Amino acid sequence: MEQAFQVDLRGVVDLLSRHLYSSPRVYLRELLQNAVDAITARGEGPGRITIETAGGALRIHDDGIGLTEDEVHRLLATIGRSSKRDELGFARHDFLGQFGIGLLSAFLVADEIEVVTRSARGGAAVRWTGFADGRYRVESAEPAEGTEPVETAGPAAPAAPAGRDEPGTTVTIRPRPGAADWVSPAMAGQLADLYGSLLPVPVTVDGRQITGDGPPWLVPHRDPGRRRSAMEAYCRELYGFTPFDVIDLEVPEAGLTGVAFVLPQTVAPTSRGAHRVYLRRMLLAEKVEGLLPEWAFFVRCVVDAGELRPTAGREALYDDELLDATRQALGERLREWLVRLAETDPARLRAFLGLHSLGVKAMAVHDDDLLRIVDRWLEFETSAGPMTLAEFRRRHPDGRYTAEVDEFRRLSAVSGAQGVGLVNGGYVYDIEIIERLRDIDPEAHLRRLDPAELTTHFGALDPQAELGLRPFLAAARRAVDRLGCEVIVRDFDPASLPALYLTSRAAQHQEELRQAKDLADDLWSDVLGALEQAVESDRPQLVLNHRNPLARRVTALREDGLIELAVQALYGQALLLGHHPLRATDTAVLNRSFLGLLDWATQPPDRREPDPREPDSREPR
């Protein structure tokens, strides 16, 4: 047997009025919105909205189209009926909202709403009184006495106040206990300024007109300088800063106009843009997200749109195809501004890039024009100091780049000393930009650096010196063999560096295999062990610098025990200097070598090994 749903009207009203909206302050926006729509529907002259706050209550009057008694029953007392907008013609795009659900927002601050309305299409004035528990009452609001009220769910009504002689609507709300501040003169004026200051309909609050000349960015100025000053003052009033620049925005298909203010200071890319959005000159919200692409975190916008759709609570934008197209169009407008800035004012572009390089790099990953701007104007960290990628390629046609900041820091000095140009690609978007350079410059040949290839740029020792170092190298290799490292001696700059730890990408992969093998079960450990053996020949290298005096003295040692301590100490120092991660075995070796050398240094001189390059002090001169 079919049954009708049992609807708790009190619960529905509570859900819509208390949970659809984020703050009680939106009640005045909804009342203003209904009044503007009623005036638009009437279509006779500009209309007027008057707000009064006398006697502890708030009244909002409009001279709009008004409602007949039948429309009051069908529209004000029906929730969720999709045909409401069509019945008054409100489905047309030139209306902000609709009667009905917006009116319920008044229950955020009151338990009772009174609507007195007279239709411009004829009929008597009607009074509708709604209660937060879901009841409503409809009665005549004609000035003449003797009219019997029409009751619908509720007790007898108190004596009715005066009605309306002219077409239009008056909404009266009396605050519930504890909510009086929301309808006070000061609060009513503040909320009307916030939501309705740009409305095309004149609005007054207790005799003070709050509407002006409309959106400031549409006010005509003969002098561009005066307009710029006016927009900067508007930005300071809204956001509290003087913008780096002002960008005009327009998206005709969305009926959108406005301005974007470029922030004068660096902001985190994770910061959400607090964009101020108006819909048909009624403020939607002060902090709307999703209006711009994510990379455009360096601007704050104020826009008015006629075709974008609000969400049900009318405090955000509905994410549909039109909003997506609008977002792309606004991003294109910002891109055009940057391109024009690069062409007309390079100094100002450099100042902008110094503040907001990350956002520009994010765009350059997908846009060739902006990639050219980044290539030509944005400085990157290189082994020869800060310079643009274009200048770097001119100086180092066969340059390299690193994928990590730490790798650049440990290799930039050595790489630069060998004449190998190096770019730090370890920051966000840098690798993507470097690898995209061929899209705009087919001659770009920047390749990722394999640290092991630096040894090919080091000077080799003469054959006789290398032959004399064989006993030392044999002992040195035994000292670090269990650490998975090879020892070689080369001649390179800077001479102040005694040793350098180099590991190729293949060796790094091998180390990752070893770590995974230690954590895996027996089956996977065997599999990983087989892969590890396949690359056993590619090991990290400890490169001793023969130009460094300390390294030369170490290579001249003859005692195996002292060689072991010295080489292991240089190994640990190279790891620390290169910011390499230390394994437990590395830490143990570093501690042992330090304590061993300290013990050797504190021994009596007659027990130390003599320096092979100096005469033995124990022998007669």
JSON list of N, CA and C in Angstrom, two decimals, residues 107-162:
[
{"chain": "A", "resi": 107, "resn": "PHE", "atom": "N", "xyz": [14.96, 32.74, 9.59]},
{"chain": "A", "resi": 107, "resn": "PHE", "atom": "CA", "xyz": [14.81, 31.94, 10.80]},
{"chain": "A", "resi": 107, "resn": "PHE", "atom": "C", "xyz": [16.14, 31.74, 11.53]},
{"chain": "A", "resi": 108, "resn": "LEU", "atom": "N", "xyz": [17.24, 32.18, 10.93]},
{"chain": "A", "resi": 108, "resn": "LEU", "atom": "CA", "xyz": [18.52, 32.15, 11.63]},
{"chain": "A", "resi": 108, "resn": "LEU", "atom": "C", "xyz": [18.52, 33.10, 12.82]},
{"chain": "A", "resi": 109, "resn": "VAL", "atom": "N", "xyz": [17.71, 34.16, 12.72]},
{"chain": "A", "resi": 109, "resn": "VAL", "atom": "CA", "xyz": [17.73, 35.18, 13.78]},
{"chain": "A", "resi": 109, "resn": "VAL", "atom": "C", "xyz": [16.34, 35.39, 14.40]},
{"chain": "A", "resi": 110, "resn": "ALA", "atom": "N", "xyz": [15.30, 34.78, 13.84]},
{"chain": "A", "resi": 110, "resn": "ALA", "atom": "CA", "xyz": [13.95, 35.01, 14.33]},
{"chain": "A", "resi": 110, "resn": "ALA", "atom": "C", "xyz": [13.17, 33.71, 14.34]},
{"chain": "A", "resi": 111, "resn": "ASP", "atom": "N", "xyz": [12.14, 33.65, 15.16]},
{"chain": "A", "resi": 111, "resn": "ASP", "atom": "CA", "xyz": [11.23, 32.51, 15.18]},
{"chain": "A", "resi": 111, "resn": "ASP", "atom": "C", "xyz": [9.97, 32.78, 14.38]},
{"chain": "A", "resi": 112, "resn": "GLU", "atom": "N", "xyz": [9.82, 34.01, 13.90]},
{"chain": "A", "resi": 112, "resn": "GLU", "atom": "CA", "xyz": [8.60, 34.40, 13.18]},
{"chain": "A", "resi": 112, "resn": "GLU", "atom": "C", "xyz": [8.96, 35.39, 12.08]},
{"chain": "A", "resi": 113, "resn": "ILE", "atom": "N", "xyz": [8.41, 35.17, 10.88]},
{"chain": "A", "resi": 113, "resn": "ILE", "atom": "CA", "xyz": [8.61, 36.06, 9.74]},
{"chain": "A", "resi": 113, "resn": "ILE", "atom": "C", "xyz": [7.24, 36.53, 9.27]},
{"chain": "A", "resi": 114, "resn": "GLU", "atom": "N", "xyz": [7.13, 37.82, 9.04]},
{"chain": "A", "resi": 114, "resn": "GLU", "atom": "CA", "xyz": [5.88, 38.36, 8.52]},
{"chain": "A", "resi": 114, "resn": "GLU", "atom": "C", "xyz": [6.14, 39.00, 7.16]},
{"chain": "A", "resi": 115, "resn": "VAL", "atom": "N", "xyz": [5.30, 38.64, 6.18]},
{"chain": "A", "resi": 115, "resn": "VAL", "atom": "CA", "xyz": [5.39, 39.19, 4.84]},
{"chain": "A", "resi": 115, "resn": "VAL", "atom": "C", "xyz": [4.05, 39.83, 4.49]},
{"chain": "A", "resi": 116, "resn": "VAL", "atom": "N", "xyz": [4.05, 41.10, 4.19]},
{"chain": "A", "resi": 116, "resn": "VAL", "atom": "CA", "xyz": [2.87, 41.81, 3.70]},
{"chain": "A", "resi": 116, "resn": "VAL", "atom": "C", "xyz": [3.13, 42.19, 2.26]},
{"chain": "A", "resi": 117, "resn": "THR", "atom": "N", "xyz": [2.25, 41.76, 1.35]},
{"chain": "A", "resi": 117, "resn": "THR", "atom": "CA", "xyz": [2.54, 41.94, -0.07]},
{"chain": "A", "resi": 117, "resn": "THR", "atom": "C", "xyz": [1.28, 42.29, -0.83]},
{"chain": "A", "resi": 118, "resn": "ARG", "atom": "N", "xyz": [1.44, 43.10, -1.87]},
{"chain": "A", "resi": 118, "resn": "ARG", "atom": "CA", "xyz": [0.35, 43.42, -2.79]},
{"chain": "A", "resi": 118, "resn": "ARG", "atom": "C", "xyz": [0.90, 43.26, -4.20]},
{"chain": "A", "resi": 119, "resn": "SER", "atom": "N", "xyz": [0.19, 42.50, -5.02]},
{"chain": "A", "resi": 119, "resn": "SER", "atom": "CA", "xyz": [0.66, 42.21, -6.37]},
{"chain": "A", "resi": 119, "resn": "SER", "atom": "C", "xyz": [0.42, 43.39, -7.29]},
{"chain": "A", "resi": 120, "resn": "ALA", "atom": "N", "xyz": [1.37, 43.68, -8.17]},
{"chain": "A", "resi": 120, "resn": "ALA", "atom": "CA", "xyz": [1.22, 44.72, -9.18]},
{"chain": "A", "resi": 120, "resn": "ALA", "atom": "C", "xyz": [0.25, 44.30, -10.28]},
{"chain": "A", "resi": 121, "resn": "ARG", "atom": "N", "xyz": [-0.14, 43.03, -10.31]},
{"chain": "A", "resi": 121, "resn": "ARG", "atom": "CA", "xyz": [-1.06, 42.53, -11.32]},
{"chain": "A", "resi": 121, "resn": "ARG", "atom": "C", "xyz": [-2.51, 42.52, -10.83]},
{"chain": "A", "resi": 122, "resn": "GLY", "atom": "N", "xyz": [-2.70, 43.14, -9.67]},
{"chain": "A", "resi": 122, "resn": "GLY", "atom": "CA", "xyz": [-4.05, 43.25, -9.13]},
{"chain": "A", "resi": 122, "resn": "GLY", "atom": "C", "xyz": [-4.28, 42.29, -7.98]},
{"chain": "A", "resi": 123, "resn": "GLY", "atom": "N", "xyz": [-5.32, 42.54, -7.19]},
{"chain": "A", "resi": 123, "resn": "GLY", "atom": "CA", "xyz": [-5.62, 41.69, -6.06]},
{"chain": "A", "resi": 123, "resn": "GLY", "atom": "C", "xyz": [-5.40, 42.42, -4.75]},
{"chain": "A", "resi": 124, "resn": "ALA", "atom": "N", "xyz": [-5.90, 41.85, -3.69]},
{"chain": "A", "resi": 124, "resn": "ALA", "atom": "CA", "xyz": [-5.82, 42.47, -2.37]},
{"chain": "A", "resi": 124, "resn": "ALA", "atom": "C", "xyz": [-4.45, 42.23, -1.74]},
{"chain": "A", "resi": 125, "resn": "ALA", "atom": "N", "xyz": [-4.13, 43.09, -0.79]},
{"chain": "A", "resi": 125, "resn": "ALA", "atom": "CA", "xyz": [-2.91, 42.90, 0.00]},
{"chain": "A", "resi": 125, "resn": "ALA", "atom": "C", "xyz": [-3.08, 41.70, 0.91]},
{"chain": "A", "resi": 126, "resn": "VAL", "atom": "N", "xyz": [-2.02, 40.94, 1.09]},
{"chain": "A", "resi": 126, "resn": "VAL", "atom": "CA", "xyz": [-2.05, 39.70, 1.86]},
{"chain": "A", "resi": 126, "resn": "VAL", "atom": "C", "xyz": [-0.93, 39.73, 2.89]},
{"chain": "A", "resi": 127, "resn": "ARG", "atom": "N", "xyz": [-1.22, 39.18, 4.06]},
{"chain": "A", "resi": 127, "resn": "ARG", "atom": "CA", "xyz": [-0.20, 39.03, 5.09]},
{"chain": "A", "resi": 127, "resn": "ARG", "atom": "C", "xyz": [0.06, 37.54, 5.29]},
{"chain": "A", "resi": 128, "resn": "TRP", "atom": "N", "xyz": [1.33, 37.16, 5.16]},
{"chain": "A", "resi": 128, "resn": "TRP", "atom": "CA", "xyz": [1.76, 35.79, 5.41]},
{"chain": "A", "resi": 128, "resn": "TRP", "atom": "C", "xyz": [2.67, 35.80, 6.63]},
{"chain": "A", "resi": 129, "resn": "THR", "atom": "N", "xyz": [2.38, 34.95, 7.60]},
{"chain": "A", "resi": 129, "resn": "THR", "atom": "CA", "xyz": [3.22, 34.86, 8.79]},
{"chain": "A", "resi": 129, "resn": "THR", "atom": "C", "xyz": [3.72, 33.43, 8.91]},
{"chain": "A", "resi": 130, "resn": "GLY", "atom": "N", "xyz": [5.02, 33.25, 8.89]},
{"chain": "A", "resi": 130, "resn": "GLY", "atom": "CA", "xyz": [5.63, 31.92, 9.02]},
{"chain": "A", "resi": 130, "resn": "GLY", "atom": "C", "xyz": [6.31, 31.76, 10.36]},
{"chain": "A", "resi": 131, "resn": "PHE", "atom": "N", "xyz": [6.25, 30.53, 10.87]},
{"chain": "A", "resi": 131, "resn": "PHE", "atom": "CA", "xyz": [6.84, 30.23, 12.18]},
{"chain": "A", "resi": 131, "resn": "PHE", "atom": "C", "xyz": [7.92, 29.17, 12.02]},
{"chain": "A", "resi": 132, "resn": "ALA", "atom": "N", "xyz": [8.92, 29.21, 12.89]},
{"chain": "A", "resi": 132, "resn": "ALA", "atom": "CA", "xyz": [10.07, 28.30, 12.78]},
{"chain": "A", "resi": 132, "resn": "ALA", "atom": "C", "xyz": [9.69, 26.85, 12.97]},
{"chain": "A", "resi": 133, "resn": "ASP", "atom": "N", "xyz": [8.52, 26.58, 13.58]},
{"chain": "A", "resi": 133, "resn": "ASP", "atom": "CA", "xyz": [8.13, 25.19, 13.78]},
{"chain": "A", "resi": 133, "resn": "ASP", "atom": "C", "xyz": [7.39, 24.61, 12.57]},
{"chain": "A", "resi": 134, "resn": "GLY", "atom": "N", "xyz": [7.33, 25.38, 11.46]},
{"chain": "A", "resi": 134, "resn": "GLY", "atom": "CA", "xyz": [6.74, 24.85, 10.24]},
{"chain": "A", "resi": 134, "resn": "GLY", "atom": "C", "xyz": [5.33, 25.33, 9.97]},
{"chain": "A", "resi": 135, "resn": "ARG", "atom": "N", "xyz": [4.71, 26.06, 10.88]},
{"chain": "A", "resi": 135, "resn": "ARG", "atom": "CA", "xyz": [3.36, 26.58, 10.66]},
{"chain": "A", "resi": 135, "resn": "ARG", "atom": "C", "xyz": [3.43, 27.89, 9.87]},
{"chain": "A", "resi": 136, "resn": "TYR", "atom": "N", "xyz": [2.35, 28.21, 9.21]},
{"chain": "A", "resi": 136, "resn": "TYR", "atom": "CA", "xyz": [2.21, 29.53, 8.62]},
{"chain": "A", "resi": 136, "resn": "TYR", "atom": "C", "xyz": [0.73, 29.93, 8.64]},
{"chain": "A", "resi": 137, "resn": "ARG", "atom": "N", "xyz": [0.50, 31.23, 8.50]},
{"chain": "A", "resi": 137, "resn": "ARG", "atom": "CA", "xyz": [-0.86, 31.77, 8.53]},
{"chain": "A", "resi": 137, "resn": "ARG", "atom": "C", "xyz": [-0.96, 32.81, 7.42]},
{"chain": "A", "resi": 138, "resn": "VAL", "atom": "N", "xyz": [-2.09, 32.82, 6.70]},
{"chain": "A", "resi": 138, "resn": "VAL", "atom": "CA", "xyz": [-2.34, 33.79, 5.65]},
{"chain": "A", "resi": 138, "resn": "VAL", "atom": "C", "xyz": [-3.64, 34.53, 5.97]},
{"chain": "A", "resi": 139, "resn": "GLU", "atom": "N", "xyz": [-3.60, 35.85, 5.85]},
{"chain": "A", "resi": 139, "resn": "GLU", "atom": "CA", "xyz": [-4.77, 36.66, 6.13]},
{"chain": "A", "resi": 139, "resn": "GLU", "atom": "C", "xyz": [-4.74, 37.91, 5.27]},
{"chain": "A", "resi": 140, "resn": "SER", "atom": "N", "xyz": [-5.85, 38.58, 5.23]},
{"chain": "A", "resi": 140, "resn": "SER", "atom": "CA", "xyz": [-5.92, 39.82, 4.48]},
{"chain": "A", "resi": 140, "resn": "SER", "atom": "C", "xyz": [-5.12, 40.90, 5.18]},
{"chain": "A", "resi": 141, "resn": "ALA", "atom": "N", "xyz": [-4.48, 41.74, 4.38]},
{"chain": "A", "resi": 141, "resn": "ALA", "atom": "CA", "xyz": [-3.75, 42.88, 4.92]},
{"chain": "A", "resi": 141, "resn": "ALA", "atom": "C", "xyz": [-4.32, 44.19, 4.39]},
{"chain": "A", "resi": 142, "resn": "GLU", "atom": "N", "xyz": [-5.60, 44.15, 3.94]},
{"chain": "A", "resi": 142, "resn": "GLU", "atom": "CA", "xyz": [-6.25, 45.36, 3.48]},
{"chain": "A", "resi": 142, "resn": "GLU", "atom": "C", "xyz": [-6.48, 46.30, 4.65]},
{"chain": "A", "resi": 143, "resn": "PRO", "atom": "N", "xyz": [-6.36, 47.59, 4.43]},
{"chain": "A", "resi": 143, "resn": "PRO", "atom": "CA", "xyz": [-6.60, 48.54, 5.52]},
{"chain": "A", "resi": 143, "resn": "PRO", "atom": "C", "xyz": [-8.00, 48.44, 6.08]},
{"chain": "A", "resi": 144, "resn": "ALA", "atom": "N", "xyz": [-9.00, 48.04, 5.28]},
{"chain": "A", "resi": 144, "resn": "ALA", "atom": "CA", "xyz": [-10.37, 47.97, 5.77]},
{"chain": "A", "resi": 144, "resn": "ALA", "atom": "C", "xyz": [-10.51, 46.88, 6.82]},
{"chain": "A", "resi": 145, "resn": "GLU", "atom": "N", "xyz": [-11.36, 47.14, 7.84]},
{"chain": "A", "resi": 145, "resn": "GLU", "atom": "CA", "xyz": [-11.58, 46.17, 8.91]},
{"chain": "A", "resi": 145, "resn": "GLU", "atom": "C", "xyz": [-12.62, 45.15, 8.49]},
{"chain": "A", "resi": 146, "resn": "GLY", "atom": "N", "xyz": [-12.69, 44.06, 9.24]},
{"chain": "A", "resi": 146, "resn": "GLY", "atom": "CA", "xyz": [-13.72, 43.06, 9.03]},
{"chain": "A", "resi": 146, "resn": "GLY", "atom": "C", "xyz": [-13.30, 41.89, 8.19]},
{"chain": "A", "resi": 147, "resn": "THR", "atom": "N", "xyz": [-12.07, 41.90, 7.71]},
{"chain": "A", "resi": 147, "resn": "THR", "atom": "CA", "xyz": [-11.61, 40.77, 6.91]},
{"chain": "A", "resi": 147, "resn": "THR", "atom": "C", "xyz": [-11.25, 39.61, 7.82]},
{"chain": "A", "resi": 148, "resn": "GLU", "atom": "N", "xyz": [-11.82, 38.45, 7.54]},
{"chain": "A", "resi": 148, "resn": "GLU", "atom": "CA", "xyz": [-11.54, 37.28, 8.35]},
{"chain": "A", "resi": 148, "resn": "GLU", "atom": "C", "xyz": [-10.21, 36.64, 7.90]},
{"chain": "A", "resi": 149, "resn": "PRO", "atom": "N", "xyz": [-9.37, 36.27, 8.86]},
{"chain": "A", "resi": 149, "resn": "PRO", "atom": "CA", "xyz": [-8.11, 35.61, 8.47]},
{"chain": "A", "resi": 149, "resn": "PRO", "atom": "C", "xyz": [-8.34, 34.22, 7.91]},
{"chain": "A", "resi": 150, "resn": "VAL", "atom": "N", "xyz": [-7.45, 33.82, 7.03]},
{"chain": "A", "resi": 150, "resn": "VAL", "atom": "CA", "xyz": [-7.48, 32.46, 6.49]},
{"chain": "A", "resi": 150, "resn": "VAL", "atom": "C", "xyz": [-6.41, 31.67, 7.23]},
{"chain": "A", "resi": 151, "resn": "GLU", "atom": "N", "xyz": [-6.83, 30.69, 8.05]},
{"chain": "A", "resi": 151, "resn": "GLU", "atom": "CA", "xyz": [-5.90, 29.96, 8.90]},
{"chain": "A", "resi": 151, "resn": "GLU", "atom": "C", "xyz": [-5.37, 28.72, 8.18]},
{"chain": "A", "resi": 152, "resn": "THR", "atom": "N", "xyz": [-4.10, 28.48, 8.36]},
{"chain": "A", "resi": 152, "resn": "THR", "atom": "CA", "xyz": [-3.49, 27.24, 7.88]},
{"chain": "A", "resi": 152, "resn": "THR", "atom": "C", "xyz": [-2.49, 26.78, 8.93]},
{"chain": "A", "resi": 153, "resn": "ALA", "atom": "N", "xyz": [-2.89, 25.82, 9.75]},
{"chain": "A", "resi": 153, "resn": "ALA", "atom": "CA", "xyz": [-1.99, 25.23, 10.76]},
{"chain": "A", "resi": 153, "resn": "ALA", "atom": "C", "xyz": [-1.49, 26.27, 11.73]},
{"chain": "A", "resi": 154, "resn": "GLY", "atom": "N", "xyz": [-2.16, 26.50, 12.82]},
{"chain": "A", "resi": 154, "resn": "GLY", "atom": "CA", "xyz": [-1.67, 27.41, 13.82]},
{"chain": "A", "resi": 154, "resn": "GLY", "atom": "C", "xyz": [-2.78, 28.00, 14.64]},
{"chain": "A", "resi": 155, "resn": "PRO", "atom": "N", "xyz": [-2.45, 28.57, 15.77]},
{"chain": "A", "resi": 155, "resn": "PRO", "atom": "CA", "xyz": [-3.46, 29.19, 16.63]},
{"chain": "A", "resi": 155, "resn": "PRO", "atom": "C", "xyz": [-3.96, 30.48, 16.04]},
{"chain": "A", "resi": 156, "resn": "ALA", "atom": "N", "xyz": [-4.92, 31.04, 16.71]},
{"chain": "A", "resi": 156, "resn": "ALA", "atom": "CA", "xyz": [-5.48, 32.32, 16.25]},
{"chain": "A", "resi": 156, "resn": "ALA", "atom": "C", "xyz": [-4.40, 33.39, 16.22]},
{"chain": "A", "resi": 157, "resn": "ALA", "atom": "N", "xyz": [-4.51, 34.27, 15.23]},
{"chain": "A", "resi": 157, "resn": "ALA", "atom": "CA", "xyz": [-3.49, 35.30, 15.04]},
{"chain": "A", "resi": 157, "resn": "ALA", "atom": "C", "xyz": [-3.80, 36.51, 15.88]},
{"chain": "A", "resi": 158, "resn": "PRO", "atom": "N", "xyz": [-2.77, 37.23, 16.32]},
{"chain": "A", "resi": 158, "resn": "PRO", "atom": "CA", "xyz": [-3.00, 38.50, 16.99]},
{"chain": "A", "resi": 158, "resn": "PRO", "atom": "C", "xyz": [-3.48, 39.53, 16.00]},
{"chain": "A", "resi": 159, "resn": "ALA", "atom": "N", "xyz": [-3.87, 40.64, 16.51]},
{"chain": "A", "resi": 159, "resn": "ALA", "atom": "CA", "xyz": [-4.36, 41.71, 15.64]},
{"chain": "A", "resi": 159, "resn": "ALA", "atom": "C", "xyz": [-3.30, 42.09, 14.63]},
{"chain": "A", "resi": 160, "resn": "ALA", "atom": "N", "xyz": [-3.73, 42.26, 13.38]},
{"chain": "A", "resi": 160, "resn": "ALA", "atom": "CA", "xyz": [-2.78, 42.52, 12.30]},
{"chain": "A", "resi": 160, "resn": "ALA", "atom": "C", "xyz": [-2.47, 43.99, 12.20]},
{"chain": "A", "resi": 161, "resn": "PRO", "atom": "N", "xyz": [-1.22, 44.36, 11.95]},
{"chain": "A", "resi": 161, "resn": "PRO", "atom": "CA", "xyz": [-0.87, 45.75, 11.71]},
{"chain": "A", "resi": 161, "resn": "PRO", "atom": "C", "xyz": [-1.33, 46.18, 10.33]},
{"chain": "A", "resi": 162, "resn": "ALA", "atom": "N", "xyz": [-1.05, 47.42, 9.99]},
{"chain": "A", "resi": 162, "resn": "ALA", "atom": "CA", "xyz": [-1.51, 47.99, 8.72]},
{"chain": "A", "resi": 162, "resn": "ALA", "atom": "C", "xyz": [-0.90, 47.24, 7.55]}
]
